[in-house]
mmCIF file of C-alpha atoms in Angstrom:
data_model
loop_
_atom_site.group_PDB
_atom_site.id
_atom_site.type_symbol
_atom_site.label_atom_id
_atom_site.label_comp_id
_atom_site.label_asym_id
_atom_site.label_seq_id
_atom_site.Cartn_x
_atom_site.Cartn_y
_atom_site.Cartn_z
ATOM 1 C CA MET A 1 -0.004 -0.015 0.023
ATOM 2 C CA ILE A 2 1.246 3.421 -0.825
ATOM 3 C CA ARG A 3 1.133 5.992 1.906
ATOM 4 C CA ASP A 4 0.569 9.732 1.717
ATOM 5 C CA ASN A 5 3.927 10.468 3.314
ATOM 6 C CA GLU A 6 5.792 8.434 0.539
ATOM 7 C CA VAL A 7 4.537 10.613 -2.239
ATOM 8 C CA TYR A 8 4.078 14.301 -3.115
ATOM 9 C CA LYS A 9 1.626 15.950 -5.493
ATOM 10 C CA ILE A 10 2.905 17.020 -8.831
ATOM 11 C CA GLY A 11 -0.347 17.715 -10.747
ATOM 12 C CA VAL A 12 -3.836 16.876 -11.945
ATOM 13 C CA LEU A 13 -5.310 15.085 -14.740
ATOM 14 C CA THR A 14 -7.534 17.800 -16.212
ATOM 15 C CA LYS A 15 -9.273 16.362 -19.144
ATOM 16 C CA THR A 16 -9.212 13.847 -21.883
ATOM 17 C CA HIS A 17 -7.282 14.406 -25.193
ATOM 18 C CA GLY A 18 -8.542 12.512 -28.410
ATOM 19 C CA VAL A 19 -10.352 9.192 -28.389
ATOM 20 C CA ALA A 20 -7.489 6.770 -27.594
ATOM 21 C CA GLY A 21 -7.199 7.297 -23.792
ATOM 22 C CA GLU A 22 -4.870 10.289 -23.612
ATOM 23 C CA LEU A 23 -5.172 12.627 -20.769
ATOM 24 C CA CYS A 24 -3.894 16.171 -20.189
ATOM 25 C CA LEU A 25 -1.720 16.452 -17.197
ATOM 26 C CA SER A 26 -1.415 19.910 -15.526
ATOM 27 C CA PHE A 27 1.785 19.683 -13.496
ATOM 28 C CA THR A 28 3.807 21.784 -11.097
ATOM 29 C CA ASP A 29 6.779 19.650 -11.165
ATOM 30 C CA ASP A 30 8.266 17.707 -14.263
ATOM 31 C CA ILE A 31 10.156 15.260 -12.157
ATOM 32 C CA PHE A 32 8.550 12.437 -14.238
ATOM 33 C CA ASP A 33 10.676 13.494 -17.039
ATOM 34 C CA ARG A 34 13.869 14.039 -15.173
ATOM 35 C CA VAL A 35 13.833 10.647 -13.501
ATOM 36 C CA ASP A 36 13.652 7.268 -15.059
ATOM 37 C CA THR A 37 10.192 6.049 -14.023
ATOM 38 C CA ASP A 38 7.616 3.772 -15.495
ATOM 39 C CA TYR A 39 4.730 5.074 -13.548
ATOM 40 C CA LEU A 40 2.892 7.931 -11.832
ATOM 41 C CA ILE A 41 0.606 7.631 -8.767
ATOM 42 C CA CYS A 42 -3.087 8.660 -8.897
ATOM 43 C CA ARG A 43 -5.456 9.071 -6.110
ATOM 44 C CA MET A 44 -8.500 6.951 -7.079
ATOM 45 C CA ASP A 45 -11.437 6.881 -4.598
ATOM 46 C CA GLY A 46 -9.072 7.871 -1.747
ATOM 47 C CA ILE A 47 -6.537 5.249 -2.570
ATOM 48 C CA LEU A 48 -3.132 5.941 -4.059
ATOM 49 C CA VAL A 49 -2.677 3.658 -7.064
ATOM 50 C CA PRO A 50 0.325 3.341 -9.587
ATOM 51 C CA PHE A 51 -0.685 3.724 -13.217
ATOM 52 C CA PHE A 52 2.084 2.724 -15.691
ATOM 53 C CA LEU A 53 3.118 5.202 -18.451
ATOM 54 C CA GLU A 54 2.795 4.065 -22.067
ATOM 55 C CA GLU A 55 3.972 7.423 -23.378
ATOM 56 C CA TYR A 56 3.801 11.153 -22.681
ATOM 57 C CA ARG A 57 4.713 14.367 -24.505
ATOM 58 C CA PHE A 58 4.765 17.911 -23.518
ATOM 59 C CA LYS A 59 2.166 20.204 -24.676
ATOM 60 C CA SER A 60 3.470 23.331 -22.908
ATOM 61 C CA ARG A 61 5.670 24.219 -19.870
ATOM 62 C CA SER A 62 3.028 23.110 -17.378
ATOM 63 C CA THR A 63 0.937 20.595 -19.453
ATOM 64 C CA ALA A 64 1.856 17.242 -20.753
ATOM 65 C CA LEU A 65 -0.277 14.530 -22.606
ATOM 66 C CA VAL A 66 0.042 11.222 -20.811
ATOM 67 C CA LYS A 67 -1.184 7.864 -21.991
ATOM 68 C CA PHE A 68 -1.419 5.145 -19.254
ATOM 69 C CA GLU A 69 -1.358 1.435 -19.973
ATOM 70 C CA ASP A 70 -4.799 -0.255 -20.139
ATOM 71 C CA ILE A 71 -6.553 3.156 -20.530
ATOM 72 C CA ASP A 72 -7.379 2.785 -24.171
ATOM 73 C CA THR A 73 -10.662 4.674 -24.731
ATOM 74 C CA GLU A 74 -12.050 8.204 -24.207
ATOM 75 C CA GLU A 75 -14.615 6.732 -21.696
ATOM 76 C CA GLU A 76 -12.037 5.091 -19.512
ATOM 77 C CA ALA A 77 -9.806 8.373 -19.720
ATOM 78 C CA ARG A 78 -12.819 10.387 -18.682
ATOM 79 C CA ARG A 79 -13.129 8.662 -15.349
ATOM 80 C CA MET A 80 -9.613 9.921 -14.474
ATOM 81 C CA ALA A 81 -10.303 13.646 -15.255
ATOM 82 C CA GLY A 82 -9.910 15.721 -12.143
ATOM 83 C CA VAL A 83 -7.680 12.977 -10.415
ATOM 84 C CA GLU A 84 -4.606 14.109 -8.446
ATOM 85 C CA VAL A 85 -1.176 12.907 -9.665
ATOM 86 C CA PHE A 86 1.714 12.097 -7.156
ATOM 87 C CA PHE A 87 5.329 11.091 -7.548
ATOM 88 C CA PRO A 88 7.238 8.773 -5.126
ATOM 89 C CA LYS A 89 9.586 10.688 -2.884
ATOM 90 C CA ALA A 90 12.029 7.780 -3.019
ATOM 91 C CA LEU A 91 12.421 8.082 -6.838
ATOM 92 C CA ALA A 92 12.644 11.906 -6.585
ATOM 93 C CA GLY A 93 16.018 11.537 -4.703
ATOM 94 C CA GLU A 94 17.328 9.933 -7.865
ATOM 95 C CA SER A 95 17.023 13.058 -9.882
ATOM 96 C CA GLU A 96 20.420 14.153 -11.222
ATOM 97 C CA ASP A 97 19.822 17.899 -10.813
ATOM 98 C CA GLN A 98 18.155 17.460 -7.384
ATOM 99 C CA ILE A 99 15.602 20.175 -8.136
ATOM 100 C CA TYR A 100 12.460 19.686 -6.021
ATOM 101 C CA SER A 101 9.172 21.463 -6.024
ATOM 102 C CA TRP A 102 8.012 23.089 -2.782
ATOM 103 C CA SER A 103 5.134 20.510 -2.583
ATOM 104 C CA TYR A 104 7.799 17.679 -2.219
ATOM 105 C CA PHE A 105 8.361 19.035 1.280
ATOM 106 C CA VAL A 106 4.572 18.419 2.561
ATOM 107 C CA GLY A 107 4.792 16.035 5.391
ATOM 108 C CA PHE A 108 8.419 17.154 6.544
ATOM 109 C CA GLY A 109 9.145 18.133 9.958
ATOM 110 C CA VAL A 110 10.620 21.701 10.426
ATOM 111 C CA THR A 111 13.248 22.366 13.124
ATOM 112 C CA ASP A 112 14.599 25.784 13.850
ATOM 113 C CA GLU A 113 18.138 26.299 15.310
ATOM 114 C CA GLN A 114 16.797 28.582 17.979
ATOM 115 C CA ALA A 115 13.018 27.567 18.574
ATOM 116 C CA GLY A 116 13.619 23.902 18.160
ATOM 117 C CA TYR A 117 10.972 21.614 16.540
ATOM 118 C CA LEU A 118 8.171 23.814 14.934
ATOM 119 C CA GLY A 119 5.905 21.246 13.475
ATOM 120 C CA THR A 120 5.061 19.552 10.237
ATOM 121 C CA VAL A 121 4.633 21.073 6.822
ATOM 122 C CA GLU A 122 0.874 20.705 6.088
ATOM 123 C CA SER A 123 0.746 22.409 2.879
ATOM 124 C CA VAL A 124 2.666 25.033 0.732
ATOM 125 C CA ASP A 125 1.239 28.426 -0.263
ATOM 126 C CA GLU A 126 2.673 29.379 -3.585
ATOM 127 C CA SER A 127 -0.004 32.047 -4.351
ATOM 128 C CA THR A 128 2.596 34.836 -4.078
ATOM 129 C CA VAL A 129 6.109 35.473 -4.880
ATOM 130 C CA ASN A 130 7.068 34.620 -1.366
ATOM 131 C CA VAL A 131 6.412 30.886 -0.834
ATOM 132 C CA LEU A 132 5.240 29.790 2.594
ATOM 133 C CA PHE A 133 5.361 26.520 4.387
ATOM 134 C CA GLU A 134 1.973 26.131 6.303
ATOM 135 C CA ILE A 135 3.150 24.251 9.534
ATOM 136 C CA LYS A 136 0.915 22.503 11.888
ATOM 137 C CA ARG A 137 2.271 23.151 15.304
ATOM 138 C CA PRO A 138 2.402 20.371 18.003
ATOM 139 C CA ASP A 139 -0.279 22.057 19.766
ATOM 140 C CA GLY A 140 -2.556 21.940 16.740
ATOM 141 C CA ARG A 141 -2.444 25.438 15.517
ATOM 142 C CA ASP A 142 -0.995 26.677 12.267
ATOM 143 C CA PHE A 143 2.048 28.655 11.639
ATOM 144 C CA LEU A 144 3.600 30.205 8.448
ATOM 145 C CA VAL A 145 7.224 30.004 7.755
ATOM 146 C CA PRO A 146 8.976 31.455 4.553
ATOM 147 C CA ALA A 147 10.123 28.682 2.362
ATOM 148 C CA HIS A 148 13.156 30.616 1.366
ATOM 149 C CA GLU A 149 16.471 29.044 0.581
ATOM 150 C CA GLU A 150 18.364 31.405 2.648
ATOM 151 C CA PHE A 151 16.671 30.150 5.840
ATOM 152 C CA ILE A 152 17.143 26.414 4.999
ATOM 153 C CA ARG A 153 20.360 25.074 6.510
ATOM 154 C CA ASP A 154 19.851 21.400 5.801
ATOM 155 C CA ILE A 155 17.379 18.891 4.473
ATOM 156 C CA ASP A 156 17.262 15.314 5.767
ATOM 157 C CA HIS A 157 15.380 13.348 2.937
ATOM 158 C CA ASP A 158 15.525 10.068 4.681
ATOM 159 C CA GLY A 159 14.256 11.508 8.057
ATOM 160 C CA ASN A 160 11.760 13.871 6.419
ATOM 161 C CA MET A 161 13.115 16.945 8.332
ATOM 162 C CA ILE A 162 14.047 20.420 7.304
ATOM 163 C CA TYR A 163 16.467 22.407 9.323
ATOM 164 C CA VAL A 164 16.111 26.070 9.193
ATOM 165 C CA CYS A 165 17.526 29.235 10.851
ATOM 166 C CA LEU A 166 14.736 31.738 10.966
ATOM 167 C CA PRO A 167 15.375 35.449 11.773
ATOM 168 C CA ASP A 168 14.931 36.373 15.352
ATOM 169 C CA GLY A 169 11.782 38.241 14.997
ATOM 170 C CA LEU A 170 10.158 35.318 13.093
ATOM 171 C CA SER A 171 11.262 32.535 15.489
ATOM 172 C CA ASN A 172 10.098 34.715 18.488
ATOM 173 C CA LEU A 173 6.574 34.886 16.777
ATOM 174 C CA TYR A 174 6.390 31.227 16.876
ATOM 175 C CA GLU A 175 6.792 31.255 20.698
ATOM 176 C CA THR A 176 4.090 33.946 21.052
ATOM 177 C CA ASP A 177 0.685 32.864 22.334
ATOM 178 C CA PHE A 178 -1.715 34.867 20.158
ATOM 179 C CA ASP A 179 -4.811 33.961 22.286
ATOM 180 C CA GLY A 180 -3.421 35.855 25.258
ATOM 181 C CA GLU A 181 -3.063 32.652 27.314
#
């Protein structure tokens, strides 16, 4: 069984293309092209399922046309429209250029040099130029940390941990209790 912490989201199958089972993949990470892999993982009915690639080709910088084995008709492909696509973290480590998308780090813990363990990356906000890690604190509250390479000191891919050195003002905010308690 494939677990959520073993993969990271790279895109969504948006619609069918043609009548032979091809699908449009809108992706945020082209890792499937940079690493030798035979499959992508799709979330089907809440379960992560590997689908073997027959072929793919790029349509634009963020869209590819993919053909999975055993998906041979438009009807079969239509059932996959809207499905999230994931990539195994274990295979992502084999990338020669080691370029990861920010979403790769969802599920990683974050430890600051001064404040200690901050929590787990729940999601990544890439809606602005300043990318933010949305961290779930051990007490259940959320905390935002800039996902800036300047603050990242080390990444333990095997242990799923990001070591950061946040500026004094930001690490102090983490320790502040906003509810007045």
